[in-house]
PDB file of N, CA and C in Angstrom:
ATOM      1  N   MET A 295    -180.128  -7.925  32.517  1.00  0.00           N
ATOM      2  CA  MET A 295    -181.034  -7.493  33.388  1.00  0.00           C
ATOM      3  C   MET A 295    -182.681  -7.921  32.918  1.00  0.00           C
ATOM      4  N   THR A 296    -183.561  -8.492  33.351  1.00  0.00           N
ATOM      5  CA  THR A 296    -184.590  -9.325  33.302  1.00  0.00           C
ATOM      6  C   THR A 296    -185.809  -8.436  33.361  1.00  0.00           C
ATOM      7  N   GLU A 297    -187.182  -8.143  32.558  1.00  0.00           N
ATOM      8  CA  GLU A 297    -187.996  -7.214  32.780  1.00  0.00           C
ATOM      9  C   GLU A 297    -188.603  -6.845  34.238  1.00  0.00           C
ATOM     10  N   LYS A 298    -188.406  -8.210  35.205  1.00  0.00           N
ATOM     11  CA  LYS A 298    -189.072  -7.409  36.116  1.00  0.00           C
ATOM     12  C   LYS A 298    -188.004  -6.777  36.712  1.00  0.00           C
ATOM     13  N   GLU A 299    -186.860  -7.105  36.771  1.00  0.00           N
ATOM     14  CA  GLU A 299    -185.387  -6.246  37.220  1.00  0.00           C
ATOM     15  C   GLU A 299    -185.639  -4.654  36.592  1.00  0.00           C
ATOM     16  N   PHE A 300    -185.466  -4.427  35.224  1.00  0.00           N
ATOM     17  CA  PHE A 300    -185.975  -3.638  34.667  1.00  0.00           C
ATOM     18  C   PHE A 300    -187.029  -2.137  35.542  1.00  0.00           C
ATOM     19  N   MET A 301    -188.106  -3.248  35.783  1.00  0.00           N
ATOM     20  CA  MET A 301    -189.059  -2.852  35.779  1.00  0.00           C
ATOM     21  C   MET A 301    -188.852  -2.059  37.416  1.00  0.00           C
ATOM     22  N   LYS A 302    -188.643  -2.576  38.163  1.00  0.00           N
ATOM     23  CA  LYS A 302    -187.534  -2.239  39.567  1.00  0.00           C
ATOM     24  C   LYS A 302    -187.201  -0.766  39.825  1.00  0.00           C
ATOM     25  N   LYS A 303    -186.102  -1.241  38.421  1.00  0.00           N
ATOM     26  CA  LYS A 303    -185.091  -0.104  38.571  1.00  0.00           C
ATOM     27  C   LYS A 303    -186.005   1.248  38.059  1.00  0.00           C
ATOM     28  N   TYR A 304    -187.138   0.882  37.151  1.00  0.00           N
ATOM     29  CA  TYR A 304    -187.846   2.231  36.229  1.00  0.00           C
ATOM     30  C   TYR A 304    -188.511   2.622  37.629  1.00  0.00           C
ATOM     31  N   LEU A 305    -188.967   1.607  38.324  1.00  0.00           N
ATOM     32  CA  LEU A 305    -190.248   1.772  39.389  1.00  0.00           C
ATOM     33  C   LEU A 305    -188.876   3.135  40.408  1.00  0.00           C
ATOM     34  N   GLU A 306    -188.291   2.605  41.394  1.00  0.00           N
ATOM     35  CA  GLU A 306    -187.059   3.284  41.851  1.00  0.00           C
ATOM     36  C   GLU A 306    -187.174   4.994  41.291  1.00  0.00           C
ATOM     37  N   SER A 307    -186.632   4.893  40.231  1.00  0.00           N
ATOM     38  CA  SER A 307    -186.195   6.062  39.228  1.00  0.00           C
ATOM     39  C   SER A 307    -187.464   7.099  39.920  1.00  0.00           C
ATOM     40  N   PHE A 308    -188.887   6.895  39.755  1.00  0.00           N
ATOM     41  CA  PHE A 308    -189.810   7.571  39.622  1.00  0.00           C
ATOM     42  C   PHE A 308    -190.292   7.489  40.700  1.00  0.00           C
ATOM     43  N   LYS A 309    -189.616   6.638  41.723  1.00  0.00           N
ATOM     44  CA  LYS A 309    -190.805   6.572  43.310  1.00  0.00           C
ATOM     45  C   LYS A 309    -189.963   7.867  44.446  1.00  0.00           C
ATOM     46  N   LEU A 310    -188.907   8.274  43.797  1.00  0.00           N
ATOM     47  CA  LEU A 310    -188.531   9.270  44.759  1.00  0.00           C
ATOM     48  C   LEU A 310    -189.221  10.876  44.742  1.00  0.00           C
ATOM     49  N   ASP A 311    -189.774  10.831  43.953  1.00  0.00           N
ATOM     50  CA  ASP A 311    -190.443  12.114  43.606  1.00  0.00           C
ATOM     51  C   ASP A 311    -192.528  11.836  43.478  1.00  0.00           C
ATOM     52  N   GLY A 312    -192.535  10.918  43.878  1.00  0.00           N
ATOM     53  CA  GLY A 312    -193.897  10.410  44.065  1.00  0.00           C
ATOM     54  C   GLY A 312    -195.010   9.981  43.018  1.00  0.00           C
ATOM     55  N   ARG A 313    -194.015  10.130  41.568  1.00  0.00           N
ATOM     56  CA  ARG A 313    -194.772  10.034  40.576  1.00  0.00           C
ATOM     57  C   ARG A 313    -195.321   8.376  40.021  1.00  0.00           C
ATOM     58  N   LEU A 314    -194.845   7.216  40.786  1.00  0.00           N
ATOM     59  CA  LEU A 314    -195.086   6.231  40.339  1.00  0.00           C
ATOM     60  C   LEU A 314    -195.123   5.637  41.958  1.00  0.00           C
ATOM     61  N   LYS A 315    -196.061   4.691  42.218  1.00  0.00           N
ATOM     62  CA  LYS A 315    -196.456   4.534  43.516  1.00  0.00           C
ATOM     63  C   LYS A 315    -195.776   2.833  43.478  1.00  0.00           C
ATOM     64  N   ASN A 316    -196.336   1.370  42.572  1.00  0.00           N
ATOM     65  CA  ASN A 316    -195.847   0.820  42.612  1.00  0.00           C
ATOM     66  C   ASN A 316    -195.449  -0.006  41.407  1.00  0.00           C
ATOM     67  N   ILE A 317    -195.165  -1.458  41.442  1.00  0.00           N
ATOM     68  CA  ILE A 317    -194.636  -1.823  39.831  1.00  0.00           C
ATOM     69  C   ILE A 317    -195.522  -1.966  38.770  1.00  0.00           C
ATOM     70  N   GLY A 318    -197.089  -2.148  39.355  1.00  0.00           N
ATOM     71  CA  GLY A 318    -197.808  -2.205  38.351  1.00  0.00           C
ATOM     72  C   GLY A 318    -198.055  -1.008  37.422  1.00  0.00           C
ATOM     73  N   GLU A 319    -197.837   0.014  38.472  1.00  0.00           N
ATOM     74  CA  GLU A 319    -198.145   1.550  37.308  1.00  0.00           C
ATOM     75  C   GLU A 319    -196.629   1.344  36.468  1.00  0.00           C
ATOM     76  N   ALA A 320    -195.425   1.152  37.177  1.00  0.00           N
ATOM     77  CA  ALA A 320    -193.992   1.133  36.435  1.00  0.00           C
ATOM     78  C   ALA A 320    -194.575   0.218  35.212  1.00  0.00           C
ATOM     79  N   LYS A 321    -195.270  -0.634  35.252  1.00  0.00           N
ATOM     80  CA  LYS A 321    -194.949  -1.704  33.915  1.00  0.00           C
ATOM     81  C   LYS A 321    -195.995  -1.314  32.932  1.00  0.00           C
ATOM     82  N   LYS A 322    -196.932  -0.834  33.656  1.00  0.00           N
ATOM     83  CA  LYS A 322    -198.327   0.183  32.272  1.00  0.00           C
ATOM     84  C   LYS A 322    -197.626   1.449  31.897  1.00  0.00           C
ATOM     85  N   ARG A 323    -196.312   1.934  32.337  1.00  0.00           N
ATOM     86  CA  ARG A 323    -195.973   3.176  31.308  1.00  0.00           C
ATOM     87  C   ARG A 323    -195.161   2.901  30.520  1.00  0.00           C
ATOM     88  N   VAL A 324    -194.101   1.570  30.975  1.00  0.00           N
ATOM     89  CA  VAL A 324    -193.280   1.145  30.186  1.00  0.00           C
ATOM     90  C   VAL A 324    -194.233   0.488  28.416  1.00  0.00           C
ATOM     91  N   LYS A 325    -195.103  -0.284  29.031  1.00  0.00           N
ATOM     92  CA  LYS A 325    -196.226  -0.727  28.278  1.00  0.00           C
ATOM     93  C   LYS A 325    -196.607   0.113  27.057  1.00  0.00           C
ATOM     94  N   VAL A 326    -197.104   1.088  27.561  1.00  0.00           N
ATOM     95  CA  VAL A 326    -197.313   1.929  26.971  1.00  0.00           C
ATOM     96  C   VAL A 326    -196.807   3.088  25.817  1.00  0.00           C
ATOM     97  N   PHE A 327    -195.510   2.907  26.729  1.00  0.00           N
ATOM     98  CA  PHE A 327    -194.134   3.115  25.414  1.00  0.00           C
ATOM     99  C   PHE A 327    -194.487   2.339  24.463  1.00  0.00           C
ATOM    100  N   PHE A 328    -193.675   1.164  24.909  1.00  0.00           N
ATOM    101  CA  PHE A 328    -193.310   0.236  23.646  1.00  0.00           C
ATOM    102  C   PHE A 328    -194.672  -0.101  22.544  1.00  0.00           C
ATOM    103  N   ASP A 329    -195.786   0.174  22.881  1.00  0.00           N
ATOM    104  CA  ASP A 329    -197.288  -0.015  22.615  1.00  0.00           C
ATOM    105  C   ASP A 329    -197.186   1.284  21.201  1.00  0.00           C
ATOM    106  N   THR A 330    -196.670   2.534  21.777  1.00  0.00           N
ATOM    107  CA  THR A 330    -196.874   3.551  21.191  1.00  0.00           C
ATOM    108  C   THR A 330    -196.096   3.463  19.738  1.00  0.00           C
ATOM    109  N   LEU A 331    -194.594   2.878  20.175  1.00  0.00           N
ATOM    110  CA  LEU A 331    -193.373   2.609  19.350  1.00  0.00           C
ATOM    111  C   LEU A 331    -193.807   1.716  18.605  1.00  0.00           C
ATOM    112  N   LYS A 332    -194.234   0.726  18.894  1.00  0.00           N
ATOM    113  CA  LYS A 332    -194.885  -0.229  17.991  1.00  0.00           C
ATOM    114  C   LYS A 332    -196.082   0.696  16.683  1.00  0.00           C
ATOM    115  N   GLN A 333    -196.774   1.506  17.295  1.00  0.00           N
ATOM    116  CA  GLN A 333    -197.432   1.748  16.180  1.00  0.00           C
ATOM    117  C   GLN A 333    -197.392   3.045  15.385  1.00  0.00           C
ATOM    118  N   VAL A 334    -196.187   2.913  15.867  1.00  0.00           N
ATOM    119  CA  VAL A 334    -195.558   4.028  14.844  1.00  0.00           C
ATOM    120  C   VAL A 334    -194.537   3.488  13.591  1.00  0.00           C
ATOM    121  N   ILE A 335    -193.953   2.366  14.072  1.00  0.00           N
ATOM    122  CA  ILE A 335    -193.097   1.414  13.355  1.00  0.00           C
ATOM    123  C   ILE A 335    -193.787   0.853  12.540  1.00  0.00           C
ATOM    124  N   ASP A 336    -195.334   0.524  13.116  1.00  0.00           N
ATOM    125  CA  ASP A 336    -195.646  -0.277  12.393  1.00  0.00           C
ATOM    126  C   ASP A 336    -196.050   0.121  10.686  1.00  0.00           C
ATOM    127  N   LYS A 337    -196.805   1.715  10.997  1.00  0.00           N
ATOM    128  CA  LYS A 337    -196.678   2.461  10.007  1.00  0.00           C
ATOM    129  C   LYS A 337    -195.491   2.788   8.886  1.00  0.00           C
ATOM    130  N   ASP A 338    -194.267   2.484   9.173  1.00  0.00           N
ATOM    131  CA  ASP A 338    -193.085   2.279   8.089  1.00  0.00           C
ATOM    132  C   ASP A 338    -192.768   3.915   8.288  1.00  0.00           C
ATOM    133  N   GLU A 339    -192.744   4.887   9.912  1.00  0.00           N
ATOM    134  CA  GLU A 339    -192.114   5.526  10.556  1.00  0.00           C
ATOM    135  C   GLU A 339    -190.906   5.458  10.691  1.00  0.00           C
ATOM    136  N   LYS A 340    -190.256   6.325  11.158  1.00  0.00           N
ATOM    137  CA  LYS A 340    -188.967   6.518  11.908  1.00  0.00           C
ATOM    138  C   LYS A 340    -189.207   6.869  13.327  1.00  0.00           C
ATOM    139  N   VAL A 341    -188.307   6.440  14.580  1.00  0.00           N
ATOM    140  CA  VAL A 341    -188.919   7.077  15.621  1.00  0.00           C
ATOM    141  C   VAL A 341    -187.641   7.695  16.114  1.00  0.00           C
ATOM    142  N   ILE A 342    -187.601   8.725  16.487  1.00  0.00           N
ATOM    143  CA  ILE A 342    -185.602   9.617  16.429  1.00  0.00           C
ATOM    144  C   ILE A 342    -185.600  10.089  17.983  1.00  0.00           C
ATOM    145  N   PHE A 343    -184.489   9.174  18.656  1.00  0.00           N
ATOM    146  CA  PHE A 343    -184.253   9.709  20.391  1.00  0.00           C
ATOM    147  C   PHE A 343    -183.495  10.514  20.129  1.00  0.00           C
ATOM    148  N   LYS A 344    -183.444  12.004  20.487  1.00  0.00           N
ATOM    149  CA  LYS A 344    -182.543  12.835  20.124  1.00  0.00           C
ATOM    150  C   LYS A 344    -181.426  12.445  21.299  1.00  0.00           C
ATOM    151  N   ASP A 345    -180.268  12.509  20.983  1.00  0.00           N
ATOM    152  CA  ASP A 345    -179.125  11.507  21.539  1.00  0.00           C
ATOM    153  C   ASP A 345    -178.889  10.295  22.084  1.00  0.00           C
ATOM    154  N   TRP A 346    -179.649   9.848  21.648  1.00  0.00           N
ATOM    155  CA  TRP A 346    -180.327   8.288  21.881  1.00  0.00           C
ATOM    156  C   TRP A 346    -180.011   7.240  21.061  1.00  0.00           C
ATOM    157  N   GLY A 347    -181.077   7.613  20.082  1.00  0.00           N
ATOM    158  CA  GLY A 347    -180.619   6.646  18.706  1.00  0.00           C
ATOM    159  C   GLY A 347    -181.934   6.946  18.087  1.00  0.00           C
ATOM    160  N   LYS A 348    -182.265   6.226  17.047  1.00  0.00           N
ATOM    161  CA  LYS A 348    -183.201   5.935  16.006  1.00  0.00           C
ATOM    162  C   LYS A 348    -184.067   4.526  15.742  1.00  0.00           C
ATOM    163  N   PHE A 349    -185.123   4.407  15.662  1.00  0.00           N
ATOM    164  CA  PHE A 349    -185.338   2.880  15.307  1.00  0.00           C
ATOM    165  C   PHE A 349    -186.351   3.316  14.407  1.00  0.00           C
ATOM    166  N   GLU A 350    -186.079   2.213  13.185  1.00  0.00           N
ATOM    167  CA  GLU A 350    -186.755   2.520  11.550  1.00  0.00           C
ATOM    168  C   GLU A 350    -187.040   1.344  11.094  1.00  0.00           C
ATOM    169  N   ILE A 351    -187.570   1.004  10.134  1.00  0.00           N
ATOM    170  CA  ILE A 351    -187.843  -0.363   9.331  1.00  0.00           C
ATOM    171  C   ILE A 351    -187.194  -0.338   8.555  1.00  0.00           C
ATOM    172  N   GLU A 352    -186.446  -1.578   8.185  1.00  0.00           N
ATOM    173  CA  GLU A 352    -185.617  -1.534   6.928  1.00  0.00           C
ATOM    174  C   GLU A 352    -186.175  -2.602   6.108  1.00  0.00           C
ATOM    175  N   HIS A 353    -186.399  -2.248   4.808  1.00  0.00           N
ATOM    176  CA  HIS A 353    -186.869  -3.390   3.742  1.00  0.00           C
ATOM    177  C   HIS A 353    -185.916  -4.060   2.890  1.00  0.00           C
ATOM    178  N   ARG A 354    -185.539  -5.653   3.180  1.00  0.00           N
ATOM    179  CA  ARG A 354    -184.685  -6.109   2.694  1.00  0.00           C
ATOM    180  C   ARG A 354    -185.673  -6.964   1.433  1.00  0.00           C
ATOM    181  N   GLU A 355    -184.396  -6.312   0.404  1.00  0.00           N
ATOM    182  CA  GLU A 355    -185.043  -7.239  -1.144  1.00  0.00           C
ATOM    183  C   GLU A 355    -184.746  -9.048  -1.110  1.00  0.00           C
ATOM    184  N   GLN A 356    -185.854  -9.707  -1.569  1.00  0.00           N
ATOM    185  CA  GLN A 356    -185.654 -11.040  -2.272  1.00  0.00           C
ATOM    186  C   GLN A 356    -183.956 -11.162  -2.608  1.00  0.00           C
ATOM    187  N   ARG A 357    -183.541 -12.577  -1.992  1.00  0.00           N
ATOM    188  CA  ARG A 357    -182.064 -12.806  -2.766  1.00  0.00           C
ATOM    189  C   ARG A 357    -182.038 -14.179  -2.258  1.00  0.00           C
ATOM    190  N   THR A 358    -181.033 -14.911  -3.288  1.00  0.00           N
ATOM    191  CA  THR A 358    -181.040 -16.148  -3.730  1.00  0.00           C
ATOM    192  C   THR A 358    -179.393 -16.209  -2.870  1.00  0.00           C
ATOM    193  N   TYR A 359    -179.236 -17.439  -1.801  1.00  0.00           N
ATOM    194  CA  TYR A 359    -178.347 -17.783  -1.079  1.00  0.00           C
ATOM    195  C   TYR A 359    -178.200 -18.949  -1.588  1.00  0.00           C
ATOM    196  N   GLY A 360    -176.828 -19.548  -1.681  1.00  0.00           N
ATOM    197  CA  GLY A 360    -176.285 -20.639  -2.252  1.00  0.00           C
ATOM    198  C   GLY A 360    -175.794 -21.501  -1.063  1.00  0.00           C
ATOM    199  N   ASN A 361    -175.807 -22.893  -0.362  1.00  0.00           N
ATOM    200  CA  ASN A 361    -175.336 -23.453   0.404  1.00  0.00           C
ATOM    201  C   ASN A 361    -174.025 -23.925   0.402  1.00  0.00           C
ATOM    202  N   PRO A 362    -173.476 -23.180   1.302  1.00  0.00           N
ATOM    203  CA  PRO A 362    -171.594 -23.774   0.343  1.00  0.00           C
ATOM    204  C   PRO A 362    -171.153 -25.190   0.560  1.00  0.00           C
ATOM    205  N   ARG A 363    -172.048 -26.042   1.423  1.00  0.00           N
ATOM    206  CA  ARG A 363    -171.695 -27.451   1.760  1.00  0.00           C
ATOM    207  C   ARG A 363    -172.483 -27.848   0.064  1.00  0.00           C
ATOM    208  N   THR A 364    -173.543 -27.866   0.112  1.00  0.00           N
ATOM    209  CA  THR A 364    -174.593 -28.805  -1.363  1.00  0.00           C
ATOM    210  C   THR A 364    -174.228 -27.887  -2.537  1.00  0.00           C
ATOM    211  N   LYS A 365    -174.195 -26.583  -2.187  1.00  0.00           N
ATOM    212  CA  LYS A 365    -174.103 -25.729  -3.578  1.00  0.00           C
ATOM    213  C   LYS A 365    -175.990 -25.483  -4.099  1.00  0.00           C
ATOM    214  N   GLU A 366    -176.524 -25.964  -3.179  1.00  0.00           N
ATOM    215  CA  GLU A 366    -178.136 -25.613  -3.558  1.00  0.00           C
ATOM    216  C   GLU A 366    -178.229 -24.397  -3.324  1.00  0.00           C
ATOM    217  N   ARG A 367    -179.327 -23.834  -4.325  1.00  0.00           N
ATOM    218  CA  ARG A 367    -179.916 -22.196  -4.122  1.00  0.00           C
ATOM    219  C   ARG A 367    -181.320 -22.073  -3.636  1.00  0.00           C
ATOM    220  N   ILE A 368    -181.217 -21.306  -2.722  1.00  0.00           N
ATOM    221  CA  ILE A 368    -182.531 -21.066  -1.920  1.00  0.00           C
ATOM    222  C   ILE A 368    -182.608 -19.824  -1.909  1.00  0.00           C
ATOM    223  N   ILE A 369    -184.113 -19.320  -1.982  1.00  0.00           N
ATOM    224  CA  ILE A 369    -184.513 -18.328  -2.878  1.00  0.00           C
ATOM    225  C   ILE A 369    -184.610 -17.680  -1.401  1.00  0.00           C
ATOM    226  N   ILE A 370    -184.538 -16.315  -0.468  1.00  0.00           N
ATOM    227  CA  ILE A 370    -184.548 -15.621   0.699  1.00  0.00           C
ATOM    228  C   ILE A 370    -185.605 -14.447   0.132  1.00  0.00           C
ATOM    229  N   PRO A 371    -187.271 -14.526   1.026  1.00  0.00           N
ATOM    230  CA  PRO A 371    -188.134 -14.113   0.200  1.00  0.00           C
ATOM    231  C   PRO A 371    -187.549 -12.412   1.393  1.00  0.00           C
ATOM    232  N   ALA A 372    -188.249 -11.464   0.376  1.00  0.00           N
ATOM    233  CA  ALA A 372    -188.254 -10.085   1.096  1.00  0.00           C
ATOM    234  C   ALA A 372    -189.078  -9.783   2.523  1.00  0.00           C
ATOM    235  N   LYS A 373    -188.720  -9.166   3.057  1.00  0.00           N
ATOM    236  CA  LYS A 373    -189.390  -8.922   4.463  1.00  0.00           C
ATOM    237  C   LYS A 373    -188.445  -7.933   5.044  1.00  0.00           C
ATOM    238  N   LYS A 374    -189.067  -7.270   6.069  1.00  0.00           N
ATOM    239  CA  LYS A 374    -189.034  -5.905   6.573  1.00  0.00           C
ATOM    240  C   LYS A 374    -188.295  -6.420   8.568  1.00  0.00           C
ATOM    241  N   VAL A 375    -187.289  -5.347   8.497  1.00  0.00           N
ATOM    242  CA  VAL A 375    -186.568  -5.944   9.983  1.00  0.00           C
ATOM    243  C   VAL A 375    -186.573  -4.619  10.385  1.00  0.00           C
ATOM    244  N   LEU A 376    -186.712  -5.207  11.873  1.00  0.00           N
ATOM    245  CA  LEU A 376    -186.592  -3.520  12.572  1.00  0.00           C
ATOM    246  C   LEU A 376    -185.103  -3.345  12.938  1.00  0.00           C
ATOM    247  N   LYS A 377    -184.603  -1.981  12.643  1.00  0.00           N
ATOM    248  CA  LYS A 377    -183.579  -1.694  12.599  1.00  0.00           C
ATOM    249  C   LYS A 377    -183.571  -0.261  13.886  1.00  0.00           C
ATOM    250  N   PHE A 378    -182.362  -0.632  14.564  1.00  0.00           N
ATOM    251  CA  PHE A 378    -181.922   0.548  15.812  1.00  0.00           C
ATOM    252  C   PHE A 378    -180.616   1.023  15.372  1.00  0.00           C
ATOM    253  N   THR A 379    -180.154   2.379  15.595  1.00  0.00           N
ATOM    254  CA  THR A 379    -179.030   2.926  15.434  1.00  0.00           C
ATOM    255  C   THR A 379    -178.768   3.596  16.379  1.00  0.00           C
ATOM    256  N   VAL A 380    -177.813   3.298  17.362  1.00  0.00           N
ATOM    257  CA  VAL A 380    -177.608   4.136  18.536  1.00  0.00           C
ATOM    258  C   VAL A 380    -177.203   5.751  18.072  1.00  0.00           C
ATOM    259  N   GLY A 381    -177.390   6.551  18.684  1.00  0.00           N
ATOM    260  CA  GLY A 381    -177.351   8.118  18.837  1.00  0.00           C
ATOM    261  C   GLY A 381    -175.597   8.076  19.247  1.00  0.00           C
ATOM    262  N   LYS A 382    -175.041   9.013  18.790  1.00  0.00           N
ATOM    263  CA  LYS A 382    -173.174   9.182  18.628  1.00  0.00           C
ATOM    264  C   LYS A 382    -173.121   9.214  20.616  1.00  0.00           C
ATOM    265  N   LYS A 383    -174.039  10.779  21.445  1.00  0.00           N
ATOM    266  CA  LYS A 383    -173.636  10.704  22.590  1.00  0.00           C
ATOM    267  C   LYS A 383    -173.802   9.465  23.560  1.00  0.00           C
ATOM    268  N   PHE A 384    -175.250   8.333  22.847  1.00  0.00           N
ATOM    269  CA  PHE A 384    -175.402   7.658  24.030  1.00  0.00           C
ATOM    270  C   PHE A 384    -173.826   6.370  23.719  1.00  0.00           C
ATOM    271  N   ALA A 385    -173.483   6.011  22.160  1.00  0.00           N
ATOM    272  CA  ALA A 385    -172.661   5.277  21.965  1.00  0.00           C
ATOM    273  C   ALA A 385    -171.134   5.595  23.026  1.00  0.00           C
ATOM    274  N   ASP A 386    -171.588   7.187  23.249  1.00  0.00           N
ATOM    275  CA  ASP A 386    -169.914   7.647  23.791  1.00  0.00           C
ATOM    276  C   ASP A 386    -170.027   7.471  25.361  1.00  0.00           C
ATOM    277  N   ARG A 387    -171.420   7.601  25.881  1.00  0.00           N
ATOM    278  CA  ARG A 387    -171.577   7.022  27.386  1.00  0.00           C
ATOM    279  C   ARG A 387    -171.392   5.861  27.603  1.00  0.00           C
ATOM    280  N   VAL A 388    -171.813   5.050  26.580  1.00  0.00           N
ATOM    281  CA  VAL A 388    -171.120   3.204  26.633  1.00  0.00           C
ATOM    282  C   VAL A 388    -169.898   2.978  26.476  1.00  0.00           C
ATOM    283  N   LYS A 389    -169.211   3.482  25.860  1.00  0.00           N
ATOM    284  CA  LYS A 389    -168.170   3.355  25.443  1.00  0.00           C
ATOM    285  C   LYS A 389    -166.873   3.973  26.697  1.00  0.00           C
ATOM    286  N   ASN A 390    -167.495   5.123  27.165  1.00  0.00           N
ATOM    287  CA  ASN A 390    -166.462   5.416  28.166  1.00  0.00           C
ATOM    288  C   ASN A 390    -167.292   4.984  29.743  1.00  0.00           C
ATOM    289  N   SER A 391    -168.055   4.239  29.715  1.00  0.00           N
ATOM    290  CA  SER A 391    -168.328   3.827  30.826  1.00  0.00           C
ATOM    291  C   SER A 391    -167.956   2.489  31.706  1.00  0.00           C
TER     292      SER A 391
END
């Protein structure tokens, strides 16, 4: 599903009760959601959505990697990665759909 298709689906969900009038409003709301999520994640805090899942920053330590073909050793620097863990109810819903 593309971003545009997602926005149309999101708009349809809220258009029925009059909370959103056009795709521009839908886009703004989704953008606010992701901007807020990014602000919290940038502070290395977790974001937990009950029954849905959890976003958190995982710190990966520096490590050494050996190329199996050339046997050359490469140092992979430490970094932060975004991790999403699926909640049980959401996983069960996907599994049973």
